[in-house]
mmCIF file of C-alpha atoms and ligand atoms in Angstrom:
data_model
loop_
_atom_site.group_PDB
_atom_site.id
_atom_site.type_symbol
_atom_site.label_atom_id
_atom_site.label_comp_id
_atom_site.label_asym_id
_atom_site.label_seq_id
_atom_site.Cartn_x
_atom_site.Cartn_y
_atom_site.Cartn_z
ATOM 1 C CA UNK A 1 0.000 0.000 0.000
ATOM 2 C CA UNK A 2 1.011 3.942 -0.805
ATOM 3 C CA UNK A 3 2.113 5.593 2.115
ATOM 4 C CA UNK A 4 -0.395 8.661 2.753
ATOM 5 C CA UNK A 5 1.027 11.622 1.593
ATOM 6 C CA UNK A 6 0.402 15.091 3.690
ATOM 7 C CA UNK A 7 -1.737 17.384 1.935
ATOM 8 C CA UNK A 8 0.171 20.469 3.639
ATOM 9 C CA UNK A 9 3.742 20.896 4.698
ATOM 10 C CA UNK A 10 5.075 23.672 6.746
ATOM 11 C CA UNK A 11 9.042 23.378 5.753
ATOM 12 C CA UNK A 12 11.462 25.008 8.212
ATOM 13 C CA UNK A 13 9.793 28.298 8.117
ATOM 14 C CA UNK A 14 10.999 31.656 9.783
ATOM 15 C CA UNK A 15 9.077 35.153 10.032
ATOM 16 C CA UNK A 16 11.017 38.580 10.664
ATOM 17 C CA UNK A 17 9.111 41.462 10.975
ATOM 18 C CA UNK A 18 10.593 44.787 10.956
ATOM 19 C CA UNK A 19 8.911 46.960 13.847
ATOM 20 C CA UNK A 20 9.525 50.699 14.945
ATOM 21 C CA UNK A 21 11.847 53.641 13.314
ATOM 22 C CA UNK A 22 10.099 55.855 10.539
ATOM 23 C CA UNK A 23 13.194 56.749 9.080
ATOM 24 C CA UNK A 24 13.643 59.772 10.986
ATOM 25 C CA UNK A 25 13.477 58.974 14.546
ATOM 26 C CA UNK A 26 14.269 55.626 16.349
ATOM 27 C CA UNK A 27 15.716 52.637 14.608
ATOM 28 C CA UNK A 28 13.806 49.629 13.239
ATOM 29 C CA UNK A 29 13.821 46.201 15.142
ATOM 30 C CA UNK A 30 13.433 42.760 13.926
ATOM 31 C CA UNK A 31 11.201 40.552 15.645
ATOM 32 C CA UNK A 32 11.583 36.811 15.075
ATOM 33 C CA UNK A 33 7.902 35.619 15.143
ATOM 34 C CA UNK A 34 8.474 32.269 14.134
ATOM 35 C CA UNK A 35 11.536 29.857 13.666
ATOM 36 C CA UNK A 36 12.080 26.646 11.897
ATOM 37 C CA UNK A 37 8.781 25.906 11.883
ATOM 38 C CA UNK A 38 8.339 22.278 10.316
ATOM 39 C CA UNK A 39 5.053 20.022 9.736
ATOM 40 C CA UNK A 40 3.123 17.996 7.900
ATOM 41 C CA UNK A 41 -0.990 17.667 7.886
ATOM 42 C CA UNK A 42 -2.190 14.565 6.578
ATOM 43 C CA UNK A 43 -6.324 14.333 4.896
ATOM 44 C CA UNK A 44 -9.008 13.470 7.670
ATOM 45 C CA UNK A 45 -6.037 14.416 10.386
ATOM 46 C CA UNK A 46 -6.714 17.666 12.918
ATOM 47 C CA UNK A 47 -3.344 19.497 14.111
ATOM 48 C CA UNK A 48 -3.464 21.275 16.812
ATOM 49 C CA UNK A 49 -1.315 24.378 17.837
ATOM 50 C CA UNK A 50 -1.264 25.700 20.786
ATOM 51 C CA UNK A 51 0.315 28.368 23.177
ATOM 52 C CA UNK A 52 0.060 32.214 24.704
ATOM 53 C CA UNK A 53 -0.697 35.293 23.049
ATOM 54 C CA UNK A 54 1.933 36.360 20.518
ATOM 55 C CA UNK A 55 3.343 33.471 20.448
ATOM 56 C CA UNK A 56 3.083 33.336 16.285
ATOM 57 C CA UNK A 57 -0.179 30.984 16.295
ATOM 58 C CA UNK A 58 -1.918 33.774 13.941
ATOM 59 C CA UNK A 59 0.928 34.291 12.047
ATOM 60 C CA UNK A 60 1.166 30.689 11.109
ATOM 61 C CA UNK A 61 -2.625 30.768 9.295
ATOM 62 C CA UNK A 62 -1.800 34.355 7.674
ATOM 63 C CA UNK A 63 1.597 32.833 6.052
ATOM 64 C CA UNK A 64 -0.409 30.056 4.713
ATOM 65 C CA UNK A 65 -3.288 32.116 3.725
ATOM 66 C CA UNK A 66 -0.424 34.261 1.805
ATOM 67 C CA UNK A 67 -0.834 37.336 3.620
ATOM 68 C CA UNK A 68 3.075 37.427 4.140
ATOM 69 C CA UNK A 69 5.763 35.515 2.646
ATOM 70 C CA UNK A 70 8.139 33.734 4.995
ATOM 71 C CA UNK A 71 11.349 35.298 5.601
ATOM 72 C CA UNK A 72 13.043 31.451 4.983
ATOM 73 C CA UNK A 73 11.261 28.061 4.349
ATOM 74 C CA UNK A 74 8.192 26.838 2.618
ATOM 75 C CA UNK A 75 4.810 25.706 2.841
ATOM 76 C CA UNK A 76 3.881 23.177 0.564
ATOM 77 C CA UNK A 77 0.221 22.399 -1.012
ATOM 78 C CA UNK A 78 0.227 19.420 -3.799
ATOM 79 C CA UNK A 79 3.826 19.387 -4.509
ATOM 80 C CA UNK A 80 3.948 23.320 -4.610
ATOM 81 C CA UNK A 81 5.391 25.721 -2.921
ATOM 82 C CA UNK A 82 2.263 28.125 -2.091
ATOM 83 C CA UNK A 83 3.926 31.310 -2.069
ATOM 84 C CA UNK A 84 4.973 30.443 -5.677
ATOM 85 C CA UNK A 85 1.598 29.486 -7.246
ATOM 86 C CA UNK A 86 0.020 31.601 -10.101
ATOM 87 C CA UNK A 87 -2.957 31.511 -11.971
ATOM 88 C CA UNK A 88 -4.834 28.027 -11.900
ATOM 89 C CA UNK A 89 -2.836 26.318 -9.360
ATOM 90 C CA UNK A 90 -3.375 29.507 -7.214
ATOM 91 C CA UNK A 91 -7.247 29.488 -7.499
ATOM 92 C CA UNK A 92 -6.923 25.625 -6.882
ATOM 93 C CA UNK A 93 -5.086 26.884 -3.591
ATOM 94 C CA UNK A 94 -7.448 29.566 -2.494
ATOM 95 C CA UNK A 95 -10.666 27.196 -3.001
ATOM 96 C CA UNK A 96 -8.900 24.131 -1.379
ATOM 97 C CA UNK A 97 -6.979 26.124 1.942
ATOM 98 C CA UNK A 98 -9.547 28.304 3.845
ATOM 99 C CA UNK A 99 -9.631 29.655 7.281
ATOM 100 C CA UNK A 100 -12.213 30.191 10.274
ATOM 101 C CA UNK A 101 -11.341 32.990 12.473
ATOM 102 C CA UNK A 102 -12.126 33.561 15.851
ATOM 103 C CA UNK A 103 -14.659 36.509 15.409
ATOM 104 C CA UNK A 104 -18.226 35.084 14.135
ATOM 105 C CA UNK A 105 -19.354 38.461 13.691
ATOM 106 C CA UNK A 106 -16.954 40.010 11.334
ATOM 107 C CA UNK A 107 -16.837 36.795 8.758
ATOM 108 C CA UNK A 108 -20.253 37.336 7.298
ATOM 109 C CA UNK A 109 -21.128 40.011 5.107
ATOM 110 C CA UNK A 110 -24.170 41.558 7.154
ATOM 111 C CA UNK A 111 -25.896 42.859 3.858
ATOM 112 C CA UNK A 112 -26.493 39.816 2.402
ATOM 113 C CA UNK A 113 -28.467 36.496 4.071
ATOM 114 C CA UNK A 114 -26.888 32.894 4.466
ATOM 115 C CA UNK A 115 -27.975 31.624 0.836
ATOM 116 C CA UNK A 116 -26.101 34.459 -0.690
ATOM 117 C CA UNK A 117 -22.949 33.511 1.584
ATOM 118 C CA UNK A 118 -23.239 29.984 0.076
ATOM 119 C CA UNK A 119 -24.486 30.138 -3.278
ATOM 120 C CA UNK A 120 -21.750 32.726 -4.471
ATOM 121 C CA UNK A 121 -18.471 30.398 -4.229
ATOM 122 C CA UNK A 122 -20.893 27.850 -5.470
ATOM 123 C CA UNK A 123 -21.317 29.681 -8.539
ATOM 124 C CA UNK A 124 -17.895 30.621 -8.518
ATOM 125 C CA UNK A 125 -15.907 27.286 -8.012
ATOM 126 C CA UNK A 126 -18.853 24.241 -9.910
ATOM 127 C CA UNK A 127 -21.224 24.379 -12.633
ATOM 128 C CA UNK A 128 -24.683 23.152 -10.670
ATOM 129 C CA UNK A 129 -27.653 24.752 -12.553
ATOM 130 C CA UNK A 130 -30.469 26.129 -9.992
ATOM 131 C CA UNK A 131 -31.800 23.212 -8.739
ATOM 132 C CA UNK A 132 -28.589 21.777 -8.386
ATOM 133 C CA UNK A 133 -27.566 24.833 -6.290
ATOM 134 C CA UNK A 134 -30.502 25.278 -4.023
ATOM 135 C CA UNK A 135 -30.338 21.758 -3.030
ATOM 136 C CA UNK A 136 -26.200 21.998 -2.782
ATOM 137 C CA UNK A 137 -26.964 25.102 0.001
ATOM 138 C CA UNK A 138 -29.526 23.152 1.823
ATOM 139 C CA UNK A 139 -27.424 20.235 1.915
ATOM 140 C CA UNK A 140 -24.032 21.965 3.169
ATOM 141 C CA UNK A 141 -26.866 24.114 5.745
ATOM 142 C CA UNK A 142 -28.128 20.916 6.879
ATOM 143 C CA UNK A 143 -24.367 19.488 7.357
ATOM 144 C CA UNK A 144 -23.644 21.794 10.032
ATOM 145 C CA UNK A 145 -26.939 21.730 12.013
ATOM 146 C CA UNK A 146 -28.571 24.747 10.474
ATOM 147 C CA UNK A 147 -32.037 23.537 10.374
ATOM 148 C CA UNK A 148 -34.615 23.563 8.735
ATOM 149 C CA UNK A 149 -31.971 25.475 6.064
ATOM 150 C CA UNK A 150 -34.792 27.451 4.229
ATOM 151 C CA UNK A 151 -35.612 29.047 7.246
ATOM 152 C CA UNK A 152 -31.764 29.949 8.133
ATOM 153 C CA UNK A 153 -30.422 30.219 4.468
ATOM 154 C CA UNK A 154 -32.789 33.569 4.848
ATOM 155 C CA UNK A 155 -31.668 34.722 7.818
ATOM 156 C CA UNK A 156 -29.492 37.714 7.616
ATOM 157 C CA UNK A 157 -26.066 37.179 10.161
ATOM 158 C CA UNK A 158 -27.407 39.345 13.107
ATOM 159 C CA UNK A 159 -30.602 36.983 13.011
ATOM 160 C CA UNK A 160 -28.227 33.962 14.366
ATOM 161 C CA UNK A 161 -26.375 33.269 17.608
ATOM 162 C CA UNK A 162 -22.202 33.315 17.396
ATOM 163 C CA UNK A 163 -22.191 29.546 17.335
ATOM 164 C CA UNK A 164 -24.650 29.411 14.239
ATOM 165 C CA UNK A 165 -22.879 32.015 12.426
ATOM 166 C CA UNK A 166 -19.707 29.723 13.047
ATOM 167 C CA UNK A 167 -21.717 27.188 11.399
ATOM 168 C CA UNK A 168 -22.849 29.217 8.371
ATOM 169 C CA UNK A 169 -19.175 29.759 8.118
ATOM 170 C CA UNK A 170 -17.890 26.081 8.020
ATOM 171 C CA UNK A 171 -21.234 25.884 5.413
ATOM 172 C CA UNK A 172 -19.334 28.644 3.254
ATOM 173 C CA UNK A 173 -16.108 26.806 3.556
ATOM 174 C CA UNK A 174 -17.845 23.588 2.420
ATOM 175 C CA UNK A 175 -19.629 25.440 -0.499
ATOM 176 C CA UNK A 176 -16.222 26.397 -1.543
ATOM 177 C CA UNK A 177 -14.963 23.216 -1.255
ATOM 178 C CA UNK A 178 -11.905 23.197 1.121
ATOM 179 C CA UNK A 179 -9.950 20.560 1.889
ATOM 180 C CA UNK A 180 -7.567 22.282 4.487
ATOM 181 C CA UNK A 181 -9.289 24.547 6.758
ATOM 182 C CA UNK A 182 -7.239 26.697 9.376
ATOM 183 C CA UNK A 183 -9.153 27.521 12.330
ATOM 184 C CA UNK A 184 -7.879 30.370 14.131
ATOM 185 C CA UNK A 185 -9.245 29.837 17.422
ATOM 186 C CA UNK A 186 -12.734 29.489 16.263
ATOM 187 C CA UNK A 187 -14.960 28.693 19.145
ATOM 188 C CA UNK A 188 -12.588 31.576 21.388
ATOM 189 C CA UNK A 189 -15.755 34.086 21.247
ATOM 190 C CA UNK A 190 -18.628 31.691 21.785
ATOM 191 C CA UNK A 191 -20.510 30.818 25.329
ATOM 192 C CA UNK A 192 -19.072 27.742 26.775
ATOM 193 C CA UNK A 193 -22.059 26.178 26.140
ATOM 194 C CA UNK A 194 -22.158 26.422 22.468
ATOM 195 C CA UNK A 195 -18.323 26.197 22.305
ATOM 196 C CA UNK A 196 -18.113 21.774 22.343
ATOM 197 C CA UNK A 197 -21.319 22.005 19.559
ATOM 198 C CA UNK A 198 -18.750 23.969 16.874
ATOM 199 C CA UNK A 199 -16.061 21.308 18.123
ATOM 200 C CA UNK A 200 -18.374 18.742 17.126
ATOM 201 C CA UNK A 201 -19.668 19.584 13.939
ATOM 202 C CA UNK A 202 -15.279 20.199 12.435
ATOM 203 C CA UNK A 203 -15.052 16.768 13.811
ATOM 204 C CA UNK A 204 -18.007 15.442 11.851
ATOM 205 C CA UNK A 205 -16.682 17.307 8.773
ATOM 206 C CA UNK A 206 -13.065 15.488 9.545
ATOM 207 C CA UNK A 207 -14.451 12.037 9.690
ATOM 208 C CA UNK A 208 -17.347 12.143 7.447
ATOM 209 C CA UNK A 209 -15.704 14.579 5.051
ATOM 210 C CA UNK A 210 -12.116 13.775 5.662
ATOM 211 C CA UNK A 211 -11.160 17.256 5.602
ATOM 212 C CA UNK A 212 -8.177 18.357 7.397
ATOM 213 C CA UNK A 213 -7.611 21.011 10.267
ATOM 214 C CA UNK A 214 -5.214 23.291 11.799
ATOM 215 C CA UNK A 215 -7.089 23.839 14.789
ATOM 216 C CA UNK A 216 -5.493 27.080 16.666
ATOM 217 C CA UNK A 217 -6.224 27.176 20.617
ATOM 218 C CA UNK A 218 -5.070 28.809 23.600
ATOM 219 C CA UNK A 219 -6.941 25.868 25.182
ATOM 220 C CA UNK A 220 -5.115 22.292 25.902
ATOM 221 C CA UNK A 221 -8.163 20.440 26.695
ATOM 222 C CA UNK A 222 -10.329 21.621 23.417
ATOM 223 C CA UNK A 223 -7.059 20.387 21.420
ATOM 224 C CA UNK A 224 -7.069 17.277 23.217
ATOM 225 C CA UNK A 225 -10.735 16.248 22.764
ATOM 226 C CA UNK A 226 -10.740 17.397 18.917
ATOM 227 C CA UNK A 227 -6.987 16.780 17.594
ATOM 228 C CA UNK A 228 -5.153 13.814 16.773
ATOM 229 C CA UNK A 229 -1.185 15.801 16.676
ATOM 230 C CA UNK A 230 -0.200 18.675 18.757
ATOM 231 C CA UNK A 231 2.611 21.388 18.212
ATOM 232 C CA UNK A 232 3.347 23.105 21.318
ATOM 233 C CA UNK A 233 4.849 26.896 20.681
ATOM 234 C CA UNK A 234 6.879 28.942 22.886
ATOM 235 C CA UNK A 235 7.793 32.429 21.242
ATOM 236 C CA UNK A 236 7.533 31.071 17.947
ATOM 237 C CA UNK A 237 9.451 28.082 18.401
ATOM 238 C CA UNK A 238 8.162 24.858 18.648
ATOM 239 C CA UNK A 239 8.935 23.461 22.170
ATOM 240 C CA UNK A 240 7.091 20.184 22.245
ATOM 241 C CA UNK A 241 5.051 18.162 19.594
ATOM 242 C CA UNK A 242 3.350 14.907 19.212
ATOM 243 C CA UNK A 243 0.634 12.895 19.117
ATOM 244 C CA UNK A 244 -2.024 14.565 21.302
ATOM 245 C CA UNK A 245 -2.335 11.605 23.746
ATOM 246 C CA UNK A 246 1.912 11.569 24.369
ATOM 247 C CA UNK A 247 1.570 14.863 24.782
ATOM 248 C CA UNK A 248 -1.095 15.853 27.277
ATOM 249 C CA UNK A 249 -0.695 12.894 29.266
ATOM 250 C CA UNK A 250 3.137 13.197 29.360
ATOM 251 C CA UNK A 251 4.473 16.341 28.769
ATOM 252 C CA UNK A 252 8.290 16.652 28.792
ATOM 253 C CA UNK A 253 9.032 20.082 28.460
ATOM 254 C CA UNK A 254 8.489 22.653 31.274
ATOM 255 C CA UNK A 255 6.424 25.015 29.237
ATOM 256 C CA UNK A 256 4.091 22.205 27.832
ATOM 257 C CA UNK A 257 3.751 21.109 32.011
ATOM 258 C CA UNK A 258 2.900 24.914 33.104
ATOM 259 C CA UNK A 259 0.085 25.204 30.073
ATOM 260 C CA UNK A 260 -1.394 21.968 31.371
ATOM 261 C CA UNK A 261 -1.187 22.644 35.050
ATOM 262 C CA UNK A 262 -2.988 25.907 34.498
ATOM 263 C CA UNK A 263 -5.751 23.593 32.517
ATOM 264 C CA UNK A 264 -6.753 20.557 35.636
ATOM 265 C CA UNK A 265 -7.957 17.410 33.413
ATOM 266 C CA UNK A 266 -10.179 15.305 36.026
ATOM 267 C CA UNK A 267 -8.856 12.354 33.925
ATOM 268 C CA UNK A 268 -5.774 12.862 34.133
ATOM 269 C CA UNK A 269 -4.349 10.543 36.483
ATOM 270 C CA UNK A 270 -0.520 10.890 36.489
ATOM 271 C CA UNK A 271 0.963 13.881 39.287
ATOM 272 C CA UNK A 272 2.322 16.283 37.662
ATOM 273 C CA UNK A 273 5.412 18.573 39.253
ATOM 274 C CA UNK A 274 4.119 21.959 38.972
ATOM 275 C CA UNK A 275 6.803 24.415 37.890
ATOM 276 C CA UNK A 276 6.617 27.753 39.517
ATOM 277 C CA UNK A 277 7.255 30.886 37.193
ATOM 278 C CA UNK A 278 10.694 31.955 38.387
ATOM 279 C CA UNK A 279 11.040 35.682 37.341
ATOM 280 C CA UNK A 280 7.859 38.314 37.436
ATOM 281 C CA UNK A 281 8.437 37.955 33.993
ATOM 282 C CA UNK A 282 5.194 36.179 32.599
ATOM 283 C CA UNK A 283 5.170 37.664 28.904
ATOM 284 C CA UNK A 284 6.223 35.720 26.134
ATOM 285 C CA UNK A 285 10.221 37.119 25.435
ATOM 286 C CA UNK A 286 10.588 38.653 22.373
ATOM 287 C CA UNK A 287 13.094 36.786 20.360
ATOM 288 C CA UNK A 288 15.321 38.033 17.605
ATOM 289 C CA UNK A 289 17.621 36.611 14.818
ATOM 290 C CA UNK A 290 20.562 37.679 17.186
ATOM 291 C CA UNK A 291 19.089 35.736 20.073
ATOM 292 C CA UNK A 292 20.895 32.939 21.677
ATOM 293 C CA UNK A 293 20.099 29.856 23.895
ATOM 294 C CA UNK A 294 16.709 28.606 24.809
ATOM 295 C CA UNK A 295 13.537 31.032 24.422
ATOM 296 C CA UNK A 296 12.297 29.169 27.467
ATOM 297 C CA UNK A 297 14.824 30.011 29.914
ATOM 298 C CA UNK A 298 13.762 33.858 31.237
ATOM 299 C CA UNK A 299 10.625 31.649 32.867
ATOM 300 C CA UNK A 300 11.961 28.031 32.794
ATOM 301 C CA UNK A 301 12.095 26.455 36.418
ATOM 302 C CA UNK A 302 14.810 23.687 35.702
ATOM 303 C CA UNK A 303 16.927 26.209 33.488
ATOM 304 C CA UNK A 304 20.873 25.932 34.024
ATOM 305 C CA UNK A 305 23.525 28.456 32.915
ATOM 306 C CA UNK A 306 23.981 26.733 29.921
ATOM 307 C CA UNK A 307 20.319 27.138 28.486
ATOM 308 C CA UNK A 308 21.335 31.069 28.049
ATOM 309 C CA UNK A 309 24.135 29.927 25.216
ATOM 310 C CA UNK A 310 22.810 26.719 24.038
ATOM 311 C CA UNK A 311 19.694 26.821 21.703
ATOM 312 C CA UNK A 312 17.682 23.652 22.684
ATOM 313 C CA UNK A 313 17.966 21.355 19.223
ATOM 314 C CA UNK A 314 14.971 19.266 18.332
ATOM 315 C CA UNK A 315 15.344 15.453 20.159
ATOM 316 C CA UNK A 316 12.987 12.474 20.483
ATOM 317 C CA UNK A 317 11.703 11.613 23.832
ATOM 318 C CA UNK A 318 8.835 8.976 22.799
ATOM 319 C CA UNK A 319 7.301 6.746 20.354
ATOM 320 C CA UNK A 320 6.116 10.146 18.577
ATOM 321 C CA UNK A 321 6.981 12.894 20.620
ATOM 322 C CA UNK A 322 9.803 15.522 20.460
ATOM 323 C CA UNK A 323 10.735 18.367 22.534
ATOM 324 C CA UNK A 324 13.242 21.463 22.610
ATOM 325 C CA UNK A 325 14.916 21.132 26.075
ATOM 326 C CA UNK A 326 18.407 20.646 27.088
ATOM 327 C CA UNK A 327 17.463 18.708 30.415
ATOM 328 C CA UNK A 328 14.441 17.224 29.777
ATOM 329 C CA UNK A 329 14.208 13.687 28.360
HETATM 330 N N1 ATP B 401 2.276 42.409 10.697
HETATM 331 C C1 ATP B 401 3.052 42.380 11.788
HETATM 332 N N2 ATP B 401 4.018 43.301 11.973
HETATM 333 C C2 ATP B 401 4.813 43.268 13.051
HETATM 334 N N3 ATP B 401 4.737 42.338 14.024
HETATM 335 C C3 ATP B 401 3.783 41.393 13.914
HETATM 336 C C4 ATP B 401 2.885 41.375 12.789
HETATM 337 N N4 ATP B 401 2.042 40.311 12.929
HETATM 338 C C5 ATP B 401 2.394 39.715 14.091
HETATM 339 N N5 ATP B 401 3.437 40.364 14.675
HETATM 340 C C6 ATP B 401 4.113 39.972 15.933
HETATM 341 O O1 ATP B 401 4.385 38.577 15.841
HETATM 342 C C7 ATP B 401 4.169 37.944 17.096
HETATM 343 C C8 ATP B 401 3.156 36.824 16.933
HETATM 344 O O2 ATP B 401 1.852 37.381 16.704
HETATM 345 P P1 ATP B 401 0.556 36.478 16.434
HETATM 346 O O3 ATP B 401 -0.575 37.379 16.121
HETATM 347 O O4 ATP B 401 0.893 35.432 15.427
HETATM 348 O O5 ATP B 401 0.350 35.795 17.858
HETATM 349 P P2 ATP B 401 -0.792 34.787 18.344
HETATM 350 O O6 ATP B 401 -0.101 33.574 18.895
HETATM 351 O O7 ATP B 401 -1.794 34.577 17.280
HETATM 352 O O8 ATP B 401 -1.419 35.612 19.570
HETATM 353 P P3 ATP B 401 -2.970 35.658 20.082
HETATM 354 O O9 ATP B 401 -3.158 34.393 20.875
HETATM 355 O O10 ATP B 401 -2.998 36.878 20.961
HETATM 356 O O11 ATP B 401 -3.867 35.756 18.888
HETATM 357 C C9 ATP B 401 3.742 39.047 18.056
HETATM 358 O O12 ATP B 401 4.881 39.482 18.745
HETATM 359 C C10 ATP B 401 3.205 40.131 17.149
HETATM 360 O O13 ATP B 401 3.357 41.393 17.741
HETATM 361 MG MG1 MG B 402 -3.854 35.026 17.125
#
């Protein structure tokens, strides 16, 4: 049998961005928002990726939506490098990679009602005639819950709650036809209540549909229960990654411990050490292309004096798990 090939690869990717200075006053400064960034996403598979604010989770999506072109690296889409497409192969891109964001409200066009959202990448990506097309909406309407659909295809997007407009959205992104869908922490604004629904229905469309995901979350215990893999980021560096189980049920690198001690899992039956924040420092550190050692080590509680020269290189520390620590194993 054919090994399964990914449909999306990130490839070693770095982002600079070049902050402050006009010219005139003050000199510019180059973040590093991401570095050597490296995965693959395989069809029917959810990824998860998690970690604090400014951390480079956004960035990730916007790179692969093309919003900015990596500083180094590649991400890969059918063989091609995406930042190198043109013309048919780009289309192909842009109807088969979509993205959820975290804000229901601003993804709908509040002019028009849920039909309208649907039916125009319908029109714009197949060749149904009308029938074809009304029953194609009510379908996809139907697929995510919104029911009966020619009651909600009519309803304009202030007429539905933020967990239905989610829905229409993921309707949208089936109407266009998306194979890779990158959801930038997409349940982040709803109730509680209405958040595990939304986490339901992408896990319907990845089984029954086999699409793929990229879910985004500040929240460990929403990637476990929907994701299969899980990249860990610290400061735009991957820290820890694996398969979801290894990973939340044995973490191995401090920061991975701290995000999961701050999120209690009544299942979880293995004692975990707690590591205490050792500085007042508890913002991310901003790391540059000049920066040396670990990104970990302003807040790591097991750092040593080497972790401020060394820069932790990628090792294996299970069956499918990896980690960037010195110490750890
Ligand atoms: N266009 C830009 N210009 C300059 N700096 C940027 C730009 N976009 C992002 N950054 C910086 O890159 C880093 C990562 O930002 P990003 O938005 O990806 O974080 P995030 O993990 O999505 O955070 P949050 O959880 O708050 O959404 C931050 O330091 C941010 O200030
Ligand atoms: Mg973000």
């Amino acid at each position: 049998m054919d090994k399964i090939k990914p449909i999306f690869s990130v490839k070693n990717v770095v982002m600079d961005f070049h902050v402050g200075g006009n010219g005139l006053f003050g000199s510019k400064k180059t973040i590093r928002a991401l570095n050597d960034i490296s995965f693959d996403l395989y069809p029917g598979e959810s990824l998860a990726i998690v970690g604090e604010s400014g951390c480079g989770k956004s960035t990730l999506c916007r790179i692969a939506m093309r919003f900015h072109q990596p500083t180094e690296g590649q991400m890969v889409f059918n063989e091609a490098d995406v930042h190198q497409l043109k013309g048919n192969e780009l289309k192909n891109y842009r109807q088969k990679s979509q993205m959820i964001f975290q804000d229901p409200f601003s993804s709908l066009n509040p002019l028009h009602n849920i039909y309208y959202h649907l039916k125009r990448p319908l029109q714009l990506y197949h060749d149904y005639d009308k029938n074809e097309l009304k029953s194609k909406m009510d379908e996809y309407l139907e697929m995510v819950g919104l029911v009966p659909p020619e009651e909600q295809g009519s309803k304009h997007p202030h007429q539905l709650s933020g967990g239905q407009k989610q829905r229409a959205f993921l309707a949208r992104i089936l109407a266009v036809g998306a194979d890779v869908i990158f959801a930038d922490e997409p349940t982040s604004m709803l109730d509680v209540s209405i958040r595990l629904g939304v986490l339901n229905l992408m896990n319907k469309l990845k089984k029954e549909m086999n699409k793929s995901f990229v879910y985004i979350t500040h929240d460990i215990a929403t990637a476990r229960y929907f994701s299969d893999r899980i990249i860990v980021l610290y400061a735009g560096h991957m820290v820890e990654w694996g398969s979801v189980d290894e990973v939340v049920c044995h973490p191995k690198h401090p920061y991975t411990k701290l995000l999961i001690a701050a999120a209690p899992d009544p299942e979880r039956t293995e004692q975990l050490e707690l590591p205490v924040l050792k500085s007042e420092e508890s913002e991310v550190v901003g790391w540059t292309p000049e920066s040396v050692g670990c990104p970990f080590k302003p807040r790591c509680p097991v750092s040593k004096d080497i972790c401020s020269t060394v820069f932790p290189e990628a090792k294996l520390v299970g069956e499918n798990q990896h980690i960037r620590c010195i110490h750890q194993a």
